[in-house]
Tab-separated table of C-alpha atoms and ligand atoms in Angstrom:
chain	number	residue	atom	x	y	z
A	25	UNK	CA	16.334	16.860	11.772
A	26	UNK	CA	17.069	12.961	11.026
A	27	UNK	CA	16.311	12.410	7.456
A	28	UNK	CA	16.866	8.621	5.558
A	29	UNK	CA	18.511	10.014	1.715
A	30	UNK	CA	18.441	7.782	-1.033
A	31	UNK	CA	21.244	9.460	-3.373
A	32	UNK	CA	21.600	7.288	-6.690
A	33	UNK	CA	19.454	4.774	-8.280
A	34	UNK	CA	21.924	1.859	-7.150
A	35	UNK	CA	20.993	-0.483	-4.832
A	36	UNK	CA	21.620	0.165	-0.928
A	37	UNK	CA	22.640	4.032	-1.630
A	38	UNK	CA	21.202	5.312	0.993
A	39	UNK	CA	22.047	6.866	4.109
A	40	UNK	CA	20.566	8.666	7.925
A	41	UNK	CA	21.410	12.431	7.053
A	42	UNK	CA	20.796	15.821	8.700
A	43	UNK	CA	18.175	16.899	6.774
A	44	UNK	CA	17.354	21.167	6.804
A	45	UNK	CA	14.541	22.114	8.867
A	46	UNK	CA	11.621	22.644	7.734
A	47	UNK	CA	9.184	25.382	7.188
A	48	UNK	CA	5.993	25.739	6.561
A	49	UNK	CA	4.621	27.821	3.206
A	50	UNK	CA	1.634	29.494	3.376
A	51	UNK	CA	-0.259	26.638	2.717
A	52	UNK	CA	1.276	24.073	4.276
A	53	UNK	CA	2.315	22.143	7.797
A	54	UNK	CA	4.616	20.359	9.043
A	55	UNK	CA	4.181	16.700	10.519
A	56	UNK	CA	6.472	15.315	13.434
A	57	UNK	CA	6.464	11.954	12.438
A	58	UNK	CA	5.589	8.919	14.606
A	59	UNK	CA	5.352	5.845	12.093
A	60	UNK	CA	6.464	5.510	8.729
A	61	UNK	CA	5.595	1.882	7.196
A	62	UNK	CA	8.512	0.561	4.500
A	63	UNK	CA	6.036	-0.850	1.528
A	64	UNK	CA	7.258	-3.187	-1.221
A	65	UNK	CA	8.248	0.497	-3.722
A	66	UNK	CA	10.380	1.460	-0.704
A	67	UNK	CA	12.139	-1.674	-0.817
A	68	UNK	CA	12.668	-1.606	-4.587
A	69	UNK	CA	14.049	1.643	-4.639
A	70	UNK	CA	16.365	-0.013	-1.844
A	71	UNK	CA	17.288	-2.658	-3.576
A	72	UNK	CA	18.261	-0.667	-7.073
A	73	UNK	CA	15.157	-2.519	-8.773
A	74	UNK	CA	12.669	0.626	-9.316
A	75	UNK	CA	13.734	3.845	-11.220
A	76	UNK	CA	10.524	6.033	-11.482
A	77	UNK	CA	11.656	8.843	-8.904
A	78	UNK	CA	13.871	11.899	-8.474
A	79	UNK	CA	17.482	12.592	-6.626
A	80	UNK	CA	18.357	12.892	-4.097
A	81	UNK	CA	15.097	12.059	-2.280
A	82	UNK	CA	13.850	11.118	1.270
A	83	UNK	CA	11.353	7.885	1.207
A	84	UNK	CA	8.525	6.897	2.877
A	85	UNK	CA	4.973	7.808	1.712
A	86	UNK	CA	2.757	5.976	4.216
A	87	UNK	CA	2.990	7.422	7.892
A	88	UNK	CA	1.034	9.227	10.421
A	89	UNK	CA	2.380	11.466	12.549
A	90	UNK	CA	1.172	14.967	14.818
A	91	UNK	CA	0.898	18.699	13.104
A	92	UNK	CA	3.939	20.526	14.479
A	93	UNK	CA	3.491	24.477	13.022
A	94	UNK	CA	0.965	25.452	10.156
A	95	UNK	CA	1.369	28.029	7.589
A	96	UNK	CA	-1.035	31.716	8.009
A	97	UNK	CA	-3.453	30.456	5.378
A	98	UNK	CA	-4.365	27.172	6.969
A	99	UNK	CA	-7.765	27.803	8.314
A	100	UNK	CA	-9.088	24.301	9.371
A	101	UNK	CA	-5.793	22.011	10.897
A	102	UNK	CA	-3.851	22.872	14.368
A	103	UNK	CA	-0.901	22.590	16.195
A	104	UNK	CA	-1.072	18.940	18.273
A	105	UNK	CA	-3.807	17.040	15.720
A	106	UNK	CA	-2.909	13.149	14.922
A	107	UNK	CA	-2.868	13.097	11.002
A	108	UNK	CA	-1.938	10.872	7.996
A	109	UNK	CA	-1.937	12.332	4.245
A	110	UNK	CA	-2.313	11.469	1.163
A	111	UNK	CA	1.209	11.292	-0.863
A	112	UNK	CA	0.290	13.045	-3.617
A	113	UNK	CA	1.478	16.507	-3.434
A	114	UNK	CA	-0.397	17.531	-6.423
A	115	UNK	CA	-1.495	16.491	-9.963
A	116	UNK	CA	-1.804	18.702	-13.081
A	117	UNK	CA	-5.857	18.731	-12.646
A	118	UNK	CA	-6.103	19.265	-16.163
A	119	UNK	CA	-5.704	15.943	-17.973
A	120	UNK	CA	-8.558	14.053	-18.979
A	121	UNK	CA	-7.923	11.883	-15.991
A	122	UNK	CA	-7.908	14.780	-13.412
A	123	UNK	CA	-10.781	16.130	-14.543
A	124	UNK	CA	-12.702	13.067	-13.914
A	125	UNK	CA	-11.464	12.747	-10.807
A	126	UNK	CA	-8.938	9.889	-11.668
A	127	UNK	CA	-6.098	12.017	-10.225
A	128	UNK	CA	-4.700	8.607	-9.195
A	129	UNK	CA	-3.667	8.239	-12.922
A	130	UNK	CA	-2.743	11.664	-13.661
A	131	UNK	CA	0.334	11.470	-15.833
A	132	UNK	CA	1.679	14.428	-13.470
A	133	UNK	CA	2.011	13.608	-9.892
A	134	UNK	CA	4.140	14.897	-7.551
A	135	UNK	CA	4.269	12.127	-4.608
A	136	UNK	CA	6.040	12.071	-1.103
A	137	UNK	CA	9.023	9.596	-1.328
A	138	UNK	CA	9.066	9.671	-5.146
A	139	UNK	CA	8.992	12.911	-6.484
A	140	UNK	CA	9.425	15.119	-3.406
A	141	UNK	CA	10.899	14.468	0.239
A	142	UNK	CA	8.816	11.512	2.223
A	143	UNK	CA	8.112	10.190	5.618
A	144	UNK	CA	11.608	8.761	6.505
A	145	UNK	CA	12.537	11.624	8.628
A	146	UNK	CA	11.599	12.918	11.728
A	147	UNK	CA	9.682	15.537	9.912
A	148	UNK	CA	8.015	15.929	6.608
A	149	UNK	CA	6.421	18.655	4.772
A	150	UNK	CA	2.714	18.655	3.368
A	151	UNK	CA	0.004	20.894	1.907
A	152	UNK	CA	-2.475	21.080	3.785
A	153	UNK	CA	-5.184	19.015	1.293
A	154	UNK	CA	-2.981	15.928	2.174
A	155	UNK	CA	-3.868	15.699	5.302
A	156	UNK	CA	-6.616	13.374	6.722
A	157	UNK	CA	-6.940	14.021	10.638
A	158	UNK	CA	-7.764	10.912	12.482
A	159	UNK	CA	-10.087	10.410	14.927
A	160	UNK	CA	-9.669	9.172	18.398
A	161	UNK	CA	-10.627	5.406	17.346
A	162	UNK	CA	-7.743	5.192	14.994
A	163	UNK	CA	-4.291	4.618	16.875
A	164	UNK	CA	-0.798	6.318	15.578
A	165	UNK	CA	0.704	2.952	14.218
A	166	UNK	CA	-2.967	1.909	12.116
A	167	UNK	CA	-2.626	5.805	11.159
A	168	UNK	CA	0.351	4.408	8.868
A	169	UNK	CA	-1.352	1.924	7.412
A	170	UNK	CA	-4.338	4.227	6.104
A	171	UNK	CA	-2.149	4.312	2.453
A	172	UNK	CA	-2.353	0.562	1.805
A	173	UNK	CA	-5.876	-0.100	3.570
A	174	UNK	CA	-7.150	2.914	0.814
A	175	UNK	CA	-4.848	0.920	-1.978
A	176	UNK	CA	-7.321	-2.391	-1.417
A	177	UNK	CA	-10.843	0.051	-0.777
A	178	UNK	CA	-9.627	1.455	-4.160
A	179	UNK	CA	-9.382	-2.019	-5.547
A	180	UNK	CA	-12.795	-3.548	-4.102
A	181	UNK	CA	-14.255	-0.180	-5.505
A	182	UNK	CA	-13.617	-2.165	-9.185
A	183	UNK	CA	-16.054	-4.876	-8.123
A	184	UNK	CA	-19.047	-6.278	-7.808
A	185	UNK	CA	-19.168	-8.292	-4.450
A	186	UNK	CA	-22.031	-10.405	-2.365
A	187	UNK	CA	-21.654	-12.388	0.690
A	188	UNK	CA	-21.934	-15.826	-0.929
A	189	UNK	CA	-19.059	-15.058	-2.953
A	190	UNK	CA	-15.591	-16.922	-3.130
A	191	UNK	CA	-12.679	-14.283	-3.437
A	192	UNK	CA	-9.456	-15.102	-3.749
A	193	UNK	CA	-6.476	-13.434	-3.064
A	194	UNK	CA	-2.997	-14.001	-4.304
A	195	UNK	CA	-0.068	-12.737	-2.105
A	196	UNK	CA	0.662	-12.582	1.224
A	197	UNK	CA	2.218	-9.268	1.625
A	198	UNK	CA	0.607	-5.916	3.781
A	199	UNK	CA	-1.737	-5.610	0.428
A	200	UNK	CA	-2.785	-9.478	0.267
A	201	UNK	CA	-3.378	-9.365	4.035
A	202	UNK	CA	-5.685	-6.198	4.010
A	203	UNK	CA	-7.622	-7.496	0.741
A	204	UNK	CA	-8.226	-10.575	2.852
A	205	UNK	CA	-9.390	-8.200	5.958
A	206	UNK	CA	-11.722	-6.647	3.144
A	207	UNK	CA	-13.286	-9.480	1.931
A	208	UNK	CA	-13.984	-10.596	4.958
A	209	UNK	CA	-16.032	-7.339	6.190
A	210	UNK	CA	-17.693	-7.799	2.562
A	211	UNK	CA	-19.658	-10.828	3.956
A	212	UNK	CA	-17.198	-13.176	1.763
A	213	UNK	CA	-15.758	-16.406	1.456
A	214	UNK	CA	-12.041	-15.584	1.364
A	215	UNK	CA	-8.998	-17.731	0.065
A	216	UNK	CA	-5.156	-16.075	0.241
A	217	UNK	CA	-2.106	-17.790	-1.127
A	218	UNK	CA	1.491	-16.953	-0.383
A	219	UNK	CA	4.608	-18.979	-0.860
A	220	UNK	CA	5.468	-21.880	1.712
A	221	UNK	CA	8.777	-20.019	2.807
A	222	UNK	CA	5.881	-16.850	4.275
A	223	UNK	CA	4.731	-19.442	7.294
A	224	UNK	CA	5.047	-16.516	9.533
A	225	UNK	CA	2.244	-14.639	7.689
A	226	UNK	CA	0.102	-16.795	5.695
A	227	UNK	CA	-0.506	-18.209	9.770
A	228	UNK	CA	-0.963	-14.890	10.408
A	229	UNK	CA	-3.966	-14.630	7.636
A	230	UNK	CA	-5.134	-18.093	9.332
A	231	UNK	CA	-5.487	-16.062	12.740
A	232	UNK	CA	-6.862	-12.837	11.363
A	233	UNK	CA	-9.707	-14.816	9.550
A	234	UNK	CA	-9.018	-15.963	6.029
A	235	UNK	CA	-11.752	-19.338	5.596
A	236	UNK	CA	-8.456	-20.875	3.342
A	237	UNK	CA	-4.668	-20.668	3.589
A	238	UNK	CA	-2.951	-22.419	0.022
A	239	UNK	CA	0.999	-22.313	-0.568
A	240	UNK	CA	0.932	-21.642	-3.699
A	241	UNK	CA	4.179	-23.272	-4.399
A	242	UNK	CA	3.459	-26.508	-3.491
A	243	UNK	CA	1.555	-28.996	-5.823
A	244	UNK	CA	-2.232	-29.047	-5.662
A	245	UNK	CA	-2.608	-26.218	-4.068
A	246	UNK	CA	-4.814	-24.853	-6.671
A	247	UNK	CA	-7.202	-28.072	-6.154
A	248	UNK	CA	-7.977	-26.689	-2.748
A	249	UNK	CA	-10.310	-24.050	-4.056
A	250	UNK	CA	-11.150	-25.429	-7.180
A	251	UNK	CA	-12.863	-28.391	-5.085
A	252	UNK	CA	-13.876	-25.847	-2.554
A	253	UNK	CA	-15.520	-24.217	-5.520
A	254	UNK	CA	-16.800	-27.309	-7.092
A	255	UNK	CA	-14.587	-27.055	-9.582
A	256	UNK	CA	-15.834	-23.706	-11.115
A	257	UNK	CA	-12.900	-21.371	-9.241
A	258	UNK	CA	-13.407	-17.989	-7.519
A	259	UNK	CA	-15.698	-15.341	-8.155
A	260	UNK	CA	-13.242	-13.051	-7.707
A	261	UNK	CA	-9.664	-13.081	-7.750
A	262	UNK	CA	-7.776	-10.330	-6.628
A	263	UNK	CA	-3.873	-10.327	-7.559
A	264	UNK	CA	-1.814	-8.565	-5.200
A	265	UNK	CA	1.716	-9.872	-6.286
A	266	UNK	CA	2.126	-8.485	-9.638
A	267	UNK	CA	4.190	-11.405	-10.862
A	268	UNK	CA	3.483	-13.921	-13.026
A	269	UNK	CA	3.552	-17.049	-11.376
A	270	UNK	CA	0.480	-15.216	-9.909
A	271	UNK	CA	-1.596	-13.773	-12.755
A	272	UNK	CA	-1.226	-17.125	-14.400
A	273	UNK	CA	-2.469	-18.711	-11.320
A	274	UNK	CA	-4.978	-15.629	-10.465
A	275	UNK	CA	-6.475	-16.293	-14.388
A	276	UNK	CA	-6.625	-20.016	-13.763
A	277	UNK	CA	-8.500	-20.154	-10.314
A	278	UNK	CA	-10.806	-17.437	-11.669
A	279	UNK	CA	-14.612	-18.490	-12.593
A	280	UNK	CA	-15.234	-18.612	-16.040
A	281	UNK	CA	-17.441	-14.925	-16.209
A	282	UNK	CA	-15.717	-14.131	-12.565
A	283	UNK	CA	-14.144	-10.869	-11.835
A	284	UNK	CA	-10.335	-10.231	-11.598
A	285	UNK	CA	-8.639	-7.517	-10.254
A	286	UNK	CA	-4.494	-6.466	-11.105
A	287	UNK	CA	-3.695	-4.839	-7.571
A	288	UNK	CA	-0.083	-5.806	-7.186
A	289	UNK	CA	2.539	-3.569	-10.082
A	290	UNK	CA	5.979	-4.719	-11.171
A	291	UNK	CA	7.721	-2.103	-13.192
A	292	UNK	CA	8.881	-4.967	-15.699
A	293	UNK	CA	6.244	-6.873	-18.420
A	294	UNK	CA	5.184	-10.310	-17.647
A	295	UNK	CA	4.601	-13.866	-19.381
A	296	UNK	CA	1.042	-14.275	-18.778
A	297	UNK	CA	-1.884	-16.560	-20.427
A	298	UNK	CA	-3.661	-13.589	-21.861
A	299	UNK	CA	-5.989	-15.843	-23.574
A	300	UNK	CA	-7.235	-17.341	-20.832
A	301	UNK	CA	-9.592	-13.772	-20.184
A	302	UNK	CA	-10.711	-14.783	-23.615
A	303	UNK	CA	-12.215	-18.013	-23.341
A	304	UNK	CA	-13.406	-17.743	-19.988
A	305	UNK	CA	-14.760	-14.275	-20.380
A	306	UNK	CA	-12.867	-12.771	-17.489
A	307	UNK	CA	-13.795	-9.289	-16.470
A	308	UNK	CA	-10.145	-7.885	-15.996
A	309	UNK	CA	-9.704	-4.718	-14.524
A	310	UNK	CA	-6.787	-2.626	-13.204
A	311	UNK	CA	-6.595	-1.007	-9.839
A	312	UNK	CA	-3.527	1.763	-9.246
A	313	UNK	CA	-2.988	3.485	-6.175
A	314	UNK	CA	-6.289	5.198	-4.865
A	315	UNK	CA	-8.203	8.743	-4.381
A	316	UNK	CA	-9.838	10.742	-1.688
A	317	UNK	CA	-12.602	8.788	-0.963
A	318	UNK	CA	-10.940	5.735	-0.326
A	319	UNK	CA	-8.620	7.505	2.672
A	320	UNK	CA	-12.342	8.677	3.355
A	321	UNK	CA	-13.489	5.242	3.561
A	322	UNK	CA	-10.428	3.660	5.033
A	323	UNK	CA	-10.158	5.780	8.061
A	324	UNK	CA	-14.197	5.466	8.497
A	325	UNK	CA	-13.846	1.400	8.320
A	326	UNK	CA	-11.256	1.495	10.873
A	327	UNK	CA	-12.961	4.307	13.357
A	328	UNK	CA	-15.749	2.039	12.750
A	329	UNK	CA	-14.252	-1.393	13.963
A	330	UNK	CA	-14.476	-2.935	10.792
A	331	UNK	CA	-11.367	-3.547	9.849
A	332	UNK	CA	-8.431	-4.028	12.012
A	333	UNK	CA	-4.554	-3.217	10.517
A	334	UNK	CA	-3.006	-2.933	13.502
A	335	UNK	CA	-1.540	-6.931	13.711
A	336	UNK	CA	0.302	-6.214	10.488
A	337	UNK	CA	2.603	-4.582	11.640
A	338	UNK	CA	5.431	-6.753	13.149
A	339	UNK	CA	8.519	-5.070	13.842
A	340	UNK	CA	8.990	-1.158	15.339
A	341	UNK	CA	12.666	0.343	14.413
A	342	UNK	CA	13.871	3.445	15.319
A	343	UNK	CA	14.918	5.911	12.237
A	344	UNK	CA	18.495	5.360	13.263
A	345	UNK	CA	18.097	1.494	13.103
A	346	UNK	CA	16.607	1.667	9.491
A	347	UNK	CA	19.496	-0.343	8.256
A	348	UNK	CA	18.031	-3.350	10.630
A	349	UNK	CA	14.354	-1.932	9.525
A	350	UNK	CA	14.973	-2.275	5.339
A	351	UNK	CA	17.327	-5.593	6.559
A	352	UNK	CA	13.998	-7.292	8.168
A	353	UNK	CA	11.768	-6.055	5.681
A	354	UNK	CA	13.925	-7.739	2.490
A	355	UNK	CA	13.776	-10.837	4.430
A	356	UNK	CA	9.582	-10.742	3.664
A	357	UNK	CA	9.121	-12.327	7.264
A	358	UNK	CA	6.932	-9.646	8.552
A	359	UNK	CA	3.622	-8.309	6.966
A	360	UNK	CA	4.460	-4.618	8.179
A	361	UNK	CA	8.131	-3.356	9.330
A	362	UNK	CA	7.805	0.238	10.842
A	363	UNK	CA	10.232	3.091	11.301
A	364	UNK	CA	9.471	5.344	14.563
A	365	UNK	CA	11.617	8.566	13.614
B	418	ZN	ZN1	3.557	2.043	-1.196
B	419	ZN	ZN1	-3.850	15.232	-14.494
């Protein structure tokens, strides 16, 4: 099989490869897959800017795909079924966090594209408690987007939301653009800011339904929703850039007593107002990665018609374009670039 290595930690070391096939275990199948989305880590690792995984290493840990064989122990999956998984491989389920069910913050993971072989390939090898079959409502290509869409349930699972609230989002990225798709099935009121170079996408968030499109880089852009909030800022603020031109801005257009969420991760520390949480008593919390229940929920709110993912994805490459596929992607033009193995 076609298999995309990543072979050192420097930047654009990576290459198509033929990878050895693969087999199930006992407990485990194997996925043909069909779409393999390249998130913001993937592009990191591509770029030489994010260390956290082992060598050599196949990427890609959001995908969907159809079960190709299946090991003698694995009772409830078949041949032919339309599937995403979960990336984590397994945790130690013995740490604090594990045991209550945090295993999104287990010290111990073992995760597709980071600490095992990934989605990048034209197969890839699972357990079978990864997998998540999806129903006939949820297409192949919105099947890849299941791992971000659970990122943002996992985040809205942090707060407390009504319909006459303002939320605002920060960042105009796959996780920005979902968060706004959220909100909006919440009942909300729902701002998103991106940069003025992301036209393509913060038009894009315009189409899809966001009430308010800022630039965040251009001057009084943060007057637009303070006035829209009569000067008090947003109920909620959810940051899903992780830098900190937009915590600073994310603590700033936050109510004083409003709710604030840290969705987007940067593996460096940042230069943020910390104080500002103070005086305004912000309710900060953290959101990492996500757990069963919200693939659960994400593939229900999709089967469902409540949330739509499919226009986020832009551009389709073939596995042996990826060169083209990682070259769009580092551009930031498009919401969602694909790879079709
Ligand atoms: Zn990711
Ligand atoms: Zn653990």
């Amino acid at each position: 099989m076609k298999a995309l290595y990543k072979k050192s930690k420097k930047a654009y070391n990576m290459s198509l490869e033929k990878g050895e096939d693969l087999l199930p275990g006992d407990d485990e199948v194997i996925v043909k897959v069909e779409a393999a989305g390249i998130c913001g880590t993937d592009l990191k690792m591509y770029q030489g800017k994010y260390y956290k995984y082992n060598l050599p290493i196949i990427l890609g840990h959001e995908f969907s795909g159809y079960i190709t064989s299946i090991g003698k122990d694995v009772k409830k999956l078949s041949k032919g079924a339309k599937v995403t998984a979960q990336p984590e491989v397994s945790n130690c389920g013995q740490c604090n966090m594990c045991i209550i069910g945090k295993t999104n913050i287990c010290r111990q993971k073992n995760r597709l594209g980071f600490e095992q072989n990934g989605a990048f390939a034209d197969y890839v090898k699972l357990n079978q408690h990864q997998i998540h079959v999806l129903p006939d409502e949820v297409d192949i290509l919105s099947g890849a987007l299941i791992e971000p869409l659970a990122v943002v349930i996992h985040a809205f699972r942090k707060i407390k939301i009504s319909p006459s609230d303002v939320i605002h989002v920060i960042g105009s990225g796959a996780i920005g653009l979902i968060a706004m798709l959220v909100g909006k099935a919440n009942g909300a009121f729902v701002s998103i800011s991106g940069l003025s170079r992301d036209q393509e996408k913060l038009s894009l968030a315009s189409k899809l339904g966001a009430d308010l499109v800022v630039e965040a880089d251009n001057e009084g852009s943060s007057d637009v929703i303070m006035q829209h909030t009569q000067g008090n800022g947003a109920d909620i603020v959810l940051e899903c850039t992780g830098t900190a031109a937009g915590v600073n801005a994310g603590l700033e257009l936050c109510k004083a007593s409003g709710q604030y969420v840290q969705v987007g991760t940067w593996s460096e520390s940042l230069n943020v107002d910390f104080m500002k949480i103070a005086y305004k008593e912000i309710q900060v919390m953290g959101s990492y990665s996500h757990t069963k229940i919200d693939w659960l929920d994400s593939i229900k709110l999709i089967q469902n018609k409540k949330i739509d993912v499919s226009p986020l994805i832009q551009d389709i490459y073939s596995l042996t374009d990826w060169r083209k596929a990682f070259q769009k992607a580092e551009t930031g033009e498009k919401v969602k670039v694909v790879l079709k193995p």
